[in-house]
Amino acid sequence: MPLLCLFKKLIKLMINSSLILFVAFTPLVGAIILFFIPNEKIRLIRSIAFTTSLITFLFSLLLWLEFDYSTAKFQFVNNVNWLPFSNINFYIGVDGISIFFIILTTFLIPVCILVGWSTVKNYLKQYLIAFLVLETLMIFVFCTLDLLLFYLFFESVLIPMFLIIGIWGSRERKIRAAYQFFLYTLFGSVFMLLAILFIYFQTGTTDLQILYTTEFTVQRQIILWLAFFASFAVKVPMVPVHIWLPEAHVEAPTAGSVILAGILLKLGSYGFLRFSIPIFPEATLYFTPLIYTMSVIAIIYTSLTTLSQIDLKKIIAYSSVAHMNFVTIGLFSLNIQGIEGSLLLMLSHGLVSSALFLCVGALYDRHKTRLIQYYGGCVQTMPLFSLFFLIFTLGNLSLPGTSSFVGEFLILVGSFQSNTMITTLAATGMVLGAAYSLWLYNRVIFGPFKPNFINRFSDLNRREVMMFLPFIIGIFWIGIYPEIFLRVMHISVSALIQHGNY
């Protein structure tokens, strides 16, 4: 009995202090183990990678189970001196804003490993190592509470993603797409690095919680806000710095597109929410009309562009730009409804858009083309696929009962309180979203059957069905009962708004 009590105390101590470290470092340990396994042992390599990612996901669920949503304080905090005599610490923690991004990351990585289970033939071990390292870096991005460390992890994510697109991409332009992705995102972040250095030399620290209580002059806030904006706007992406995204999606392997849409597009909006809005409140208010204008232009422009695309991946990529600019409208409404709606829409987009890319990957694996003109009548040969694709399409057009509807509704409620004209224009994106989503579904699933291009009897296999089911559960769970997510976010979002005195 005393031994059992001691064991419980040890578990509790691990949860309170080190659980986030277990979540972050487990995939890195898996990557190191894979490095020493011979390339010939393919089955062992796959098993270790998938098991590692699954264990990481279970650890991340423990974060949610042990999370105290009655306080706005950061939890599972670890603070270790990193650079002596510099006040720069390895400082990590989780709050109601970041916890679901960590869970979404750990959920999508096992899916990415399953996607390439049988399709990736070359450099399989290196492919899986890249995804496990990428998982560690993305988790640290969402839990880091130091500006300089955030920048390091924020930029380090580019390296494995660059390799994934450039080595395992599906077409001949993959090298160009990889460099375009890398250079676009790196160039914008140079300004953020200069801003971080300026903040450090002015305040003597890069500790986020200290910076929340530090006041900068309005002129300095404007300059620093623009420096951070240059980096985050590319990651969202906002028009006109969105050019890299469709190209990267088209050339990336299916798993690369899943992680790009599901997680990497959230880094910019997360940066706005974690840094720009609470640290530079006057500058945020000053530039809100600019954000509103750019976001509305992006929603309408990319939605209309989506209607003219002929590549399945480009259609979903441009729709992602529209949805993420919907998110920025909610963030800069600067009220609880708008920000919580943006968080829900980001989670929803991580599920819906990732699932749609998986559907496109399933079609490409069977028919070796993504051009929409070669598809038609898939309902005759792929009835199960047609059902799943319908559910994800309805989620993409924000049908009531799905996760996207809850997020977009709260965003419209929040933005209506600050600018009714912007809300009206943004709402047209929902109409255009329904247009391009239904147009895509009708062209691929119905219409005349094309036996010269479409293989018969090529429906989803068991692995693919098991891969799609969690997405369906998540989409309807958020859509039908969002309260379980909102109550975790609420206190942290309220505290963030109070930091900026909005």
XYZ file of C-alpha atoms in Angstrom:
502
model
C 0.000 0.000 0.000
C 2.751 2.562 0.834
C 4.446 1.534 -2.420
C 1.242 2.289 -4.356
C 0.956 5.727 -2.729
C 4.579 6.479 -3.619
C 3.952 5.416 -7.206
C 0.909 7.729 -7.411
C 2.945 10.635 -6.033
C 5.669 10.030 -8.611
C 3.104 9.969 -11.427
C 1.539 13.189 -10.148
C 4.958 14.852 -9.908
C 5.776 13.794 -13.475
C 2.464 15.166 -14.726
C 2.835 18.493 -12.959
C 6.401 19.229 -13.988
C 7.594 17.088 -16.871
C 4.611 15.910 -18.915
C 5.102 18.546 -21.606
C 8.744 17.446 -21.897
C 7.615 13.838 -22.416
C 5.206 15.004 -25.127
C 7.868 17.068 -26.885
C 10.849 14.728 -26.635
C 9.163 11.348 -27.260
C 9.105 11.788 -31.079
C 12.717 13.003 -30.992
C 13.741 9.859 -29.085
C 11.885 7.790 -31.690
C 13.769 9.578 -34.470
C 17.117 8.841 -32.790
C 16.197 5.139 -32.452
C 15.226 5.001 -36.137
C 18.577 6.513 -37.100
C 20.425 3.414 -35.845
C 18.135 0.831 -37.480
C 19.293 -0.603 -40.849
C 17.325 0.621 -43.861
C 16.435 -2.957 -44.836
C 14.205 -3.518 -41.782
C 11.239 -1.677 -43.257
C 8.549 -3.282 -41.112
C 10.429 -2.491 -37.888
C 11.054 1.095 -39.006
C 7.353 1.664 -39.720
C 6.287 0.052 -36.448
C 8.659 2.116 -34.300
C 7.691 5.383 -35.999
C 3.948 4.738 -35.699
C 4.185 3.485 -32.097
C 6.256 6.524 -31.098
C 3.763 8.943 -32.633
C 0.867 7.101 -30.991
C 2.530 7.252 -27.552
C 3.114 10.977 -28.056
C -0.582 11.457 -28.856
C -1.603 9.607 -25.675
C 0.776 11.773 -23.597
C -0.794 14.898 -25.145
C -4.266 13.682 -24.132
C -2.952 13.496 -20.553
C -2.230 17.219 -20.841
C -5.913 17.796 -21.564
C -7.119 15.471 -18.804
C -4.879 17.106 -16.172
C -5.415 20.663 -17.412
C -6.990 23.074 -14.909
C -9.233 25.328 -16.977
C -10.270 27.460 -13.977
C -7.034 29.481 -14.134
C -5.300 31.563 -16.795
C -1.833 30.660 -15.512
C 0.501 28.605 -17.679
C 0.595 24.984 -16.559
C 3.151 22.133 -16.796
C 5.804 24.865 -16.651
C 9.525 24.131 -17.018
C 11.999 26.986 -16.674
C 15.711 26.209 -17.091
C 18.545 28.697 -17.584
C 19.636 28.287 -21.201
C 22.123 31.090 -21.872
C 23.980 32.096 -18.671
C 24.167 35.853 -17.858
C 21.559 36.666 -20.517
C 18.124 36.192 -18.869
C 17.165 33.905 -21.759
C 15.678 30.699 -20.373
C 14.364 27.449 -21.777
C 10.867 28.381 -20.631
C 7.883 26.268 -21.699
C 4.289 25.903 -20.530
C 0.749 25.327 -21.738
C -2.457 27.356 -21.444
C -5.973 27.134 -22.882
C -4.841 28.698 -26.160
C -1.950 26.371 -26.958
C -3.136 23.020 -25.589
C -5.387 22.081 -28.515
C -2.718 22.970 -31.082
C -0.364 20.525 -29.366
C -3.055 17.820 -29.395
C -3.834 18.539 -33.073
C -0.124 18.185 -33.898
C 0.230 14.855 -32.103
C -3.000 13.634 -33.732
C -1.937 14.425 -37.305
C 1.573 12.922 -37.198
C 0.363 9.272 -36.826
C -1.990 9.959 -39.742
C 0.934 11.240 -41.823
C 2.873 8.066 -41.051
C -0.096 5.907 -42.089
C -0.498 7.863 -45.333
C 2.991 6.908 -46.480
C 2.728 3.338 -45.164
C 2.766 1.742 -48.593
C 3.287 4.661 -50.992
C 6.718 5.878 -49.839
C 9.373 3.579 -51.314
C 12.539 5.676 -51.332
C 14.384 6.732 -48.168
C 11.562 5.538 -45.911
C 13.612 5.786 -42.712
C 14.678 9.352 -43.456
C 11.072 10.238 -44.351
C 9.785 9.044 -40.977
C 12.654 10.701 -39.084
C 11.785 14.010 -40.774
C 8.178 13.806 -39.556
C 9.147 12.869 -35.989
C 11.660 15.723 -35.769
C 9.055 18.057 -37.261
C 6.600 16.982 -34.550
C 9.050 17.864 -31.767
C 9.734 21.290 -33.268
C 6.043 22.111 -33.736
C 5.182 21.119 -30.153
C 7.908 23.434 -28.865
C 6.573 26.273 -31.044
C 3.212 26.042 -29.265
C 4.539 25.713 -25.706
C 7.560 28.052 -25.709
C 7.216 31.110 -23.455
C 10.406 32.867 -24.544
C 10.537 35.062 -27.640
C 13.995 34.009 -28.822
C 13.292 30.289 -28.363
C 9.986 30.736 -30.187
C 11.875 32.219 -33.113
C 14.378 29.345 -33.138
C 11.682 26.654 -33.193
C 9.462 28.721 -35.514
C 12.221 28.793 -38.136
C 13.569 25.283 -37.467
C 10.232 23.868 -38.652
C 11.211 24.977 -42.172
C 14.114 22.525 -42.411
C 12.282 19.148 -42.213
C 9.372 20.578 -44.233
C 11.788 21.763 -46.915
C 13.233 18.232 -47.123
C 9.788 16.595 -47.198
C 8.678 18.729 -50.156
C 11.997 18.644 -52.012
C 12.787 14.922 -51.665
C 9.413 13.159 -51.467
C 7.346 15.565 -53.559
C 5.244 14.078 -56.321
C 6.235 16.087 -59.414
C 9.219 17.548 -61.218
C 8.755 21.101 -59.825
C 9.160 19.969 -56.214
C 12.653 21.514 -55.823
C 11.373 24.896 -56.980
C 8.377 24.654 -54.637
C 10.602 23.702 -51.701
C 12.915 26.673 -52.232
C 9.944 29.002 -52.727
C 8.396 27.817 -49.459
C 11.704 28.151 -47.592
C 12.706 31.577 -48.905
C 9.270 33.207 -48.605
C 8.869 32.207 -44.966
C 12.506 32.805 -43.984
C 12.680 36.285 -45.527
C 9.674 37.540 -43.557
C 11.087 36.190 -40.317
C 14.321 38.192 -40.588
C 12.370 41.289 -39.521
C 10.954 39.420 -36.531
C 14.468 38.465 -35.425
C 15.561 42.118 -35.563
C 12.492 43.062 -33.504
C 13.298 40.393 -30.899
C 16.868 41.683 -30.603
C 15.551 45.227 -30.188
C 13.149 44.076 -27.448
C 15.954 42.219 -25.657
C 18.302 45.206 -25.638
C 15.514 47.537 -24.496
C 14.050 45.343 -21.729
C 16.873 42.926 -20.906
C 14.650 39.881 -21.318
C 12.701 37.847 -23.850
C 10.462 36.237 -21.199
C 6.902 36.369 -22.532
C 5.182 36.862 -19.174
C 7.450 39.797 -18.315
C 6.833 41.336 -21.738
C 3.078 41.099 -21.132
C 3.534 43.668 -18.344
C 6.058 45.845 -20.232
C 4.864 49.036 -21.873
C 6.355 50.279 -25.129
C 5.751 53.707 -26.660
C 3.185 53.829 -29.458
C 5.847 54.551 -32.102
C 7.934 51.557 -31.004
C 4.855 49.335 -30.872
C 4.007 50.217 -34.470
C 7.508 49.395 -35.716
C 7.753 46.172 -33.711
C 4.226 45.115 -34.716
C 5.098 45.529 -38.395
C 8.259 43.443 -37.932
C 6.255 40.582 -36.408
C 3.532 41.053 -39.027
C 6.069 40.525 -41.839
C 6.709 37.017 -40.501
C 3.218 35.985 -39.401
C 1.415 37.249 -42.534
C 3.503 34.936 -44.748
C 2.680 31.959 -42.537
C -1.113 32.583 -42.447
C -0.807 33.297 -45.477
C -2.360 36.664 -46.320
C -2.698 38.150 -49.797
C -0.379 39.076 -51.537
C 2.242 36.860 -49.783
C 0.254 33.659 -50.343
C 1.863 32.599 -53.642
C 4.100 29.964 -52.051
C 1.210 27.959 -50.551
C -0.584 26.496 -53.627
C 2.768 25.591 -55.198
C 3.992 23.911 -52.003
C 0.748 21.949 -51.635
C 0.739 20.741 -55.228
C 4.334 19.513 -55.108
C 4.334 18.095 -51.550
C 3.503 14.440 -50.859
C 0.080 13.813 -49.346
C 1.438 13.675 -45.789
C 3.313 16.934 -46.397
C 0.100 18.640 -47.517
C -1.703 17.294 -44.436
C 0.839 18.733 -42.001
C 1.182 21.946 -44.013
C -2.566 22.624 -43.937
C -3.207 21.136 -40.518
C -0.422 22.756 -38.472
C 1.993 25.040 -40.339
C -0.747 27.436 -41.490
C -1.692 27.894 -37.820
C 1.746 29.205 -36.817
C 1.105 32.711 -38.166
C -2.312 33.161 -36.559
C -0.979 31.639 -33.323
C 1.857 34.180 -33.423
C -0.614 37.052 -33.791
C -2.598 35.777 -30.826
C 0.320 34.924 -28.548
C 2.619 37.905 -29.258
C 1.311 40.759 -31.437
C -2.094 41.270 -29.822
C -1.133 41.185 -26.098
C 2.344 42.809 -26.298
C 1.533 45.639 -28.749
C -2.090 46.638 -27.960
C -2.026 50.220 -29.342
C -0.372 49.087 -32.572
C -2.898 46.258 -32.870
C -5.785 48.741 -32.668
C -4.005 51.023 -35.141
C -3.519 48.263 -37.731
C -6.849 46.443 -37.262
C -8.443 48.209 -40.304
C -5.471 47.048 -42.422
C -5.915 43.444 -41.249
C -9.655 43.600 -41.892
C -9.123 44.945 -45.416
C -6.424 42.424 -46.337
C -8.455 39.535 -44.888
C -11.664 40.412 -46.757
C -9.774 40.841 -50.025
C -8.110 37.464 -49.457
C -11.408 35.711 -48.663
C -13.175 36.962 -51.784
C -10.172 36.795 -54.134
C -9.021 33.284 -53.191
C -12.597 31.952 -53.150
C -13.132 33.192 -56.712
C -9.692 31.857 -57.694
C -10.658 28.449 -56.308
C -13.559 28.261 -58.761
C -11.154 28.548 -61.709
C -8.651 25.869 -60.619
C -8.292 22.507 -62.371
C -5.913 20.802 -59.905
C -7.584 19.117 -56.916
C -4.825 20.145 -54.502
C -4.864 23.763 -55.644
C -8.607 23.939 -55.043
C -8.173 22.892 -51.415
C -5.043 25.064 -51.011
C -6.821 28.238 -52.121
C -9.832 27.400 -49.945
C -7.376 27.105 -47.017
C -6.210 30.675 -47.631
C -9.831 31.862 -47.489
C -10.517 30.021 -44.227
C -7.322 31.238 -42.539
C -8.106 34.853 -43.443
C -11.508 34.313 -41.856
C -9.492 33.400 -38.749
C -7.557 36.701 -38.793
C -10.828 38.656 -38.870
C -11.909 36.856 -35.703
C -8.563 37.416 -33.985
C -8.582 41.161 -34.628
C -12.193 41.596 -33.562
C -10.462 41.696 -30.155
C -13.369 40.237 -28.202
C -13.963 36.846 -26.625
C -16.452 35.554 -29.208
C -14.254 36.416 -32.186
C -11.034 35.006 -30.726
C -12.646 31.801 -29.447
C -14.325 31.385 -32.838
C -10.930 31.783 -34.525
C -9.421 29.098 -32.280
C -12.276 26.712 -33.073
C -12.031 27.444 -36.802
C -8.274 26.773 -36.725
C -8.904 23.397 -35.076
C -11.697 22.671 -37.523
C -9.554 23.641 -40.507
C -6.808 21.365 -39.205
C -9.260 18.462 -39.383
C -11.344 19.306 -42.484
C -8.571 20.533 -44.775
C -6.246 17.688 -43.755
C -9.009 15.158 -44.443
C -9.672 16.670 -47.876
C -5.985 16.383 -48.759
C -6.125 12.744 -47.652
C -9.065 12.247 -50.020
C -7.097 13.793 -52.887
C -4.157 11.545 -51.961
C -6.406 8.486 -52.097
C -7.539 9.472 -55.605
C -3.988 10.180 -56.744
C -2.665 6.848 -55.458
C -5.240 5.019 -57.563
C -5.455 7.099 -60.735
C -2.097 8.988 -60.808
C -3.618 12.361 -61.672
C -5.007 15.346 -59.798
C -6.544 17.122 -62.791
C -10.272 17.391 -62.223
C -11.121 16.901 -65.926
C -10.195 13.200 -65.689
C -12.655 12.481 -62.885
C -16.367 11.800 -62.909
C -18.788 9.164 -61.722
C -16.581 7.998 -58.828
C -19.729 7.165 -56.874
C -20.088 4.091 -59.092
C -16.697 2.615 -58.243
C -15.873 4.259 -54.871
C -19.118 4.512 -52.849
C -17.379 4.478 -49.448
C -14.919 7.140 -50.555
C -17.841 9.198 -51.893
C -19.516 9.115 -48.466
C -16.390 10.266 -46.604
C -15.650 12.926 -49.218
C -19.229 14.221 -48.828
C -18.851 14.595 -45.051
C -15.577 16.497 -45.389
C -17.023 18.668 -48.165
C -19.971 19.604 -45.934
C -17.470 20.463 -43.203
C -15.553 22.646 -45.669
C -18.667 24.636 -46.579
C -19.529 25.110 -42.868
C -22.775 23.164 -42.725
C -24.517 23.558 -39.328
C -23.570 20.625 -37.121
C -19.975 20.596 -38.338
C -16.973 22.180 -36.618
C -16.429 24.939 -39.192
C -19.930 26.339 -38.697
C -19.398 26.927 -34.969
C -16.077 28.684 -35.572
C -17.315 30.886 -38.423
C -20.530 31.781 -36.585
C -18.601 32.954 -33.495
C -16.202 34.926 -35.722
C -19.132 36.696 -37.410
C -20.688 37.422 -33.989
C -17.394 38.873 -32.770
C -16.590 40.928 -35.876
C -20.182 42.259 -36.084
C -19.604 44.029 -32.764
C -16.694 46.023 -34.215
C -17.389 46.399 -37.945
C -20.645 45.375 -39.626
C -19.408 46.111 -43.157
C -16.423 43.781 -42.794
C -18.710 41.105 -41.341
C -21.065 41.376 -44.324
C -18.233 41.133 -46.843
C -16.614 38.242 -44.981
C -19.929 36.365 -44.940
C -19.845 36.266 -48.749
C -16.926 33.878 -48.308
C -19.327 31.323 -46.836
C -21.502 31.546 -49.960
C -18.500 31.239 -52.267
C -17.210 28.384 -50.086
C -20.425 26.480 -50.654
C -20.114 27.158 -54.395
C -16.606 25.781 -54.892
C -17.075 22.892 -52.430
C -20.249 21.592 -54.085
C -18.809 22.229 -57.563
C -15.767 20.117 -56.702
C -17.813 17.296 -55.198
C -20.239 17.204 -58.117
C -17.458 17.074 -60.723
C -15.515 14.276 -59.027
C -18.257 12.072 -57.604
C -21.166 12.478 -60.007
C -21.342 13.244 -63.697
C -20.522 10.846 -66.530
C -18.325 7.893 -65.640
C -14.932 7.928 -67.412
C -13.730 4.317 -67.657
C -10.631 5.265 -69.649
C -9.185 7.112 -66.646
C -10.875 5.701 -63.541
C -10.114 2.193 -62.317
C -13.053 0.017 -61.358
C -13.493 -1.415 -57.856
C -10.896 0.838 -56.237
C -12.677 1.854 -53.049
C -10.980 2.655 -49.734
C -9.141 -0.119 -47.919
C -9.317 -0.840 -44.188
C -6.268 1.274 -43.323
C -7.728 4.307 -45.082
C -11.149 3.880 -43.445
C -9.554 3.731 -39.978
C -7.551 6.827 -40.916
C -10.662 8.827 -41.885
C -12.913 7.873 -38.949
C -11.154 10.023 -36.268
C -11.519 13.074 -38.516
C -15.267 12.507 -38.801
C -15.566 12.105 -35.025
C -13.615 15.327 -34.424
C -15.591 17.359 -36.978
C -18.975 16.401 -35.512
C -17.761 16.528 -31.898
C -16.706 20.176 -32.215
C -19.794 20.984 -34.272
C -22.340 19.429 -31.904
C -20.722 19.981 -28.494
C -18.140 22.819 -28.697
C -18.543 23.693 -24.996
C -15.922 21.137 -23.937
C -13.350 23.038 -26.036
C -14.585 26.558 -25.306
C -14.444 26.188 -21.525
C -10.756 25.234 -21.735
C -10.004 28.298 -23.885
C -12.229 30.830 -22.131
C -10.152 31.915 -19.122
C -6.941 32.142 -21.167
C -8.634 34.194 -23.911
C -10.174 36.516 -21.308
C -6.763 37.033 -19.674
C -5.166 37.768 -23.065
C -7.762 40.465 -23.811
C -7.197 41.984 -20.377
C -3.417 42.107 -20.983
C -4.077 44.386 -23.918
C -6.894 46.351 -22.188
C -9.198 45.786 -25.148
